[in-house]
C-alpha cells in the first residue's frame, strides 16, 4: 500500500489543532506483557478506563467559519516511530503497520486535527472509512494518540481515556498475542466504555459509573448504535456484545 493516502470529503478546514481480566489484551491491572508464544490472534479481550487530566496539552479546535470536514492521511511507520509499542518478535513488522493521521470530533463539540492511530496496513483504509463515518455522525472522541505516548502502557493509556489501536503485547492473562499486537483492534473512549467483568468490576475508579450502560453521556457506545454499525460495516465485532465479561471499548477484526 502506498506510504501516504489522503481522504477528503470536500474542502477541508483552514485550521485544526488537537483530544481489563480476560484474554483480549486491552489491559486492566497495569501489568502489560511484551511478548508472546502464539502467532494466532487471541480470542478474548480486556480493560477498563478512567479520565484523569490528559498528559499533554489539550488541542485547540478549528476557528474556521467553513463547515467542518474530515481529512485523513495514511503513512508508513518505522521502528523508530514505535519505540515502546513494537519490539523484535512481534507478529507484525513496522512495514505491516500504518499511521492514520486524521481529524476527529472532540468532546467539546468541535473538530480537532492531529488524531493518530497505528493500525494494521491491511485494515488502514477500511478504518479511515469507519472514522470518517464517526466524524460525520459527530461521535465525540476524548483523545487519540499512539500508546507510545504512554510508553506502551495500556493501563496508562486507558487512564487518559485515550483511543488507541496497535500495541504489541500478550492478551492479559494469556500467552497468546492480543488482537492489538496485530493492529487489528481499536479501543474507543475506554473510560466511557470500560472493561466490565462478569461480576461488574471496573478497574479504573473514575470510570466505575460507566458500568451502568443505560447512561447517555457523550461517547458512550450502545448496542446497535451508529458507532457499532460503523465498525460492523467492515465486519469488525464489538466487545460489548460478549456474554459475561464485556469490553465496551473494544472493536476487532475477529470480534474477540
XYZ file of C-alpha atoms in Angstrom:
256
model
C 0.000 0.000 0.000
C 1.334 3.473 -0.716
C 3.150 5.282 2.004
C 0.562 8.086 2.126
C -3.049 8.448 1.122
C -5.242 11.464 1.712
C -9.007 11.148 2.107
C -11.290 14.189 1.993
C -14.998 14.720 1.725
C -14.806 18.269 0.265
C -12.984 21.473 1.100
C -11.028 20.989 4.288
C -10.988 23.369 7.237
C -8.425 26.101 7.483
C -7.067 25.055 10.815
C -7.366 22.219 13.242
C -5.485 21.754 16.390
C -5.648 18.565 18.941
C -8.032 15.176 22.152
C -9.031 -5.457 31.656
C -9.343 -9.501 33.461
C -9.823 -11.673 30.490
C -7.830 -12.617 27.444
C -8.326 -9.825 24.934
C -5.330 -7.669 25.552
C -6.618 -4.156 26.324
C -5.151 -4.034 29.838
C -6.689 -3.650 33.256
C -4.282 -4.093 36.151
C -1.319 -2.199 34.728
C 0.749 -5.370 34.172
C 1.236 -5.328 30.389
C 3.223 -8.174 28.829
C 5.616 -7.588 25.953
C 5.947 -10.998 24.359
C 4.028 -13.996 23.161
C 4.292 -17.605 22.200
C 1.497 -17.814 19.668
C 1.236 -16.171 16.282
C -2.551 -16.568 16.281
C -4.856 -13.682 17.256
C -6.353 -14.103 20.749
C -9.935 -14.976 21.454
C -10.885 -12.513 24.150
C -10.274 -9.009 25.336
C -9.921 -6.852 28.440
C -9.772 -3.486 30.139
C -11.381 -0.623 31.925
C -10.744 3.055 31.984
C -10.643 6.455 33.647
C -10.408 10.120 32.861
C -7.686 11.962 34.758
C -6.300 15.075 33.169
C -4.509 14.440 29.855
C -0.735 14.228 29.979
C -0.264 16.601 27.079
C -1.791 19.992 26.232
C -5.391 19.912 25.096
C -5.881 20.593 21.395
C -7.473 23.781 20.214
C -10.461 23.462 17.912
C -10.619 24.873 14.439
C -11.661 28.504 14.191
C -12.751 28.137 10.573
C -16.147 29.578 9.667
C -16.474 26.939 6.941
C -18.387 23.687 7.570
C -16.156 21.151 9.322
C -14.709 18.479 7.051
C -13.000 15.192 7.775
C -9.496 14.679 6.447
C -7.001 11.868 6.865
C -3.621 10.611 5.728
C -2.246 7.063 5.874
C 1.514 6.927 6.410
C 4.185 4.274 6.717
C 5.895 3.846 10.078
C 9.299 2.601 11.206
C 10.512 1.006 14.415
C 11.702 4.450 15.493
C 8.101 5.637 15.402
C 7.074 2.808 17.760
C 9.771 2.806 20.475
C 7.556 1.300 23.195
C 4.727 -0.457 21.358
C 6.817 -2.595 18.985
C 9.811 -4.894 19.532
C 11.543 -7.745 17.757
C 9.450 -10.877 17.777
C 6.125 -9.116 17.349
C 3.676 -10.857 14.990
C 3.685 -7.905 12.594
C 6.641 -5.791 11.471
C 6.604 -1.983 11.250
C 6.305 -2.358 7.478
C 2.992 -4.108 8.064
C 1.610 -1.181 10.064
C 0.341 2.249 9.140
C -0.239 5.504 10.993
C -3.596 7.114 10.275
C -3.474 10.832 10.952
C -6.985 12.220 10.983
C -9.484 14.777 12.076
C -11.773 13.665 14.896
C -14.800 15.202 16.596
C -13.962 16.219 20.152
C -15.847 16.083 23.428
C -16.051 19.874 23.156
C -18.304 19.522 20.074
C -15.559 20.821 17.787
C -13.255 19.191 15.205
C -9.635 18.504 16.101
C -6.697 17.806 13.825
C -3.789 15.558 14.754
C -5.506 12.349 15.794
C -3.113 9.414 15.363
C -3.979 5.723 15.246
C -1.481 2.936 14.432
C -3.184 0.001 12.717
C -2.510 -2.998 10.504
C -1.726 -1.883 6.949
C -4.416 -4.140 5.510
C -7.081 -2.526 7.693
C -5.967 1.099 7.367
C -8.203 2.196 4.503
C -11.242 0.468 5.986
C -10.675 2.139 9.333
C -10.347 5.526 7.650
C -13.844 4.889 6.334
C -15.110 3.972 9.800
C -13.682 7.082 11.450
C -14.986 9.210 8.616
C -18.459 7.893 9.439
C -17.928 8.587 13.146
C -16.859 12.143 12.343
C -19.889 12.732 10.157
C -22.106 11.380 12.949
C -20.346 13.743 15.386
C -19.324 10.810 17.603
C -17.071 12.509 20.197
C -13.595 11.204 20.975
C -11.695 12.427 24.016
C -8.155 11.765 22.814
C -6.381 9.835 20.038
C -2.629 9.171 20.347
C -0.342 6.162 19.859
C 0.193 4.127 23.012
C 3.894 5.043 22.720
C 2.938 8.398 24.263
C 2.306 6.319 27.404
C 5.492 4.266 26.986
C 3.464 1.306 25.774
C 1.318 1.123 28.925
C -2.218 0.117 28.083
C -3.231 0.914 31.654
C -1.933 4.481 31.452
C -3.498 4.982 28.034
C -6.859 3.970 29.478
C -6.332 6.248 32.485
C -6.026 9.128 29.999
C -9.209 7.995 28.187
C -7.135 7.603 25.047
C -8.441 5.932 21.899
C -5.689 3.635 20.551
C -5.058 0.547 18.446
C -1.657 -1.160 17.923
C 0.298 -2.356 20.955
C 2.500 -5.445 20.699
C 1.788 -7.401 23.848
C 0.107 -10.552 25.052
C -3.559 -10.653 25.884
C -3.995 -10.077 29.595
C -3.539 -13.335 31.482
C -2.623 -15.208 28.309
C 0.455 -16.406 26.457
C -1.192 -15.550 23.144
C -0.951 -12.269 21.332
C -3.646 -9.682 21.815
C -5.539 -8.523 18.734
C -3.846 -5.196 19.399
C -0.476 -6.854 18.675
C -1.637 -7.226 15.073
C -3.032 -3.707 14.819
C -6.432 -5.315 14.314
C -8.251 -3.898 17.332
C -9.295 -0.418 18.415
C -10.158 0.713 21.945
C -12.565 3.644 21.665
C -13.079 6.106 24.549
C -12.018 3.477 27.123
C -13.357 5.368 30.130
C -16.861 5.890 28.815
C -16.732 2.307 27.523
C -14.907 0.278 30.178
C -13.977 -3.360 30.511
C -16.529 -4.804 32.933
C -16.056 -8.246 34.462
C -18.913 -10.706 34.796
C -19.181 -9.659 38.450
C -19.466 -5.995 37.440
C -15.956 -4.858 38.420
C -14.315 -1.899 36.657
C -10.611 -1.472 37.353
C -10.324 2.269 36.769
C -12.071 4.119 39.608
C -13.034 7.230 37.646
C -14.909 5.064 35.159
C -16.868 2.850 37.526
C -20.020 4.877 36.857
C -19.915 3.821 33.208
C -20.605 0.217 34.132
C -24.181 1.491 34.028
C -24.820 1.127 30.311
C -28.099 2.994 30.440
C -26.098 6.232 30.644
C -26.344 8.617 27.705
C -23.086 10.529 28.256
C -21.169 11.677 25.148
C -19.024 8.860 23.763
C -20.926 6.009 25.440
C -21.481 3.151 22.970
C -24.757 1.230 22.942
C -25.861 -1.975 21.257
C -26.838 -1.397 17.645
C -25.964 2.310 17.614
C -24.253 4.156 14.775
C -20.780 3.511 16.225
C -21.325 -0.246 16.419
C -22.793 -0.225 12.916
C -19.832 1.749 11.542
C -17.418 -0.993 12.654
C -19.841 -3.721 11.609
C -19.708 -2.265 8.094
C -16.120 -3.590 7.841
C -17.033 -6.825 9.672
C -15.415 -5.824 12.957
C -17.101 -7.098 16.116
C -17.770 -5.301 19.402
C -16.683 -6.464 22.864
C -19.849 -5.032 24.342
C -21.813 -7.903 22.828
C -19.888 -10.656 24.642
C -21.508 -12.882 27.251
C -20.326 -12.453 30.844
C -17.299 -10.167 30.823
C -17.787 -7.299 28.394
C -15.264 -4.955 26.822
C -17.328 -1.973 25.714
C -14.402 -0.031 24.243
C -13.085 -2.893 22.108
C -13.635 -3.444 18.382
C -11.633 -6.031 16.436
C -11.468 -7.856 13.124
C -12.002 -11.199 14.874
C -14.748 -9.934 17.162
C -12.652 -11.046 20.160
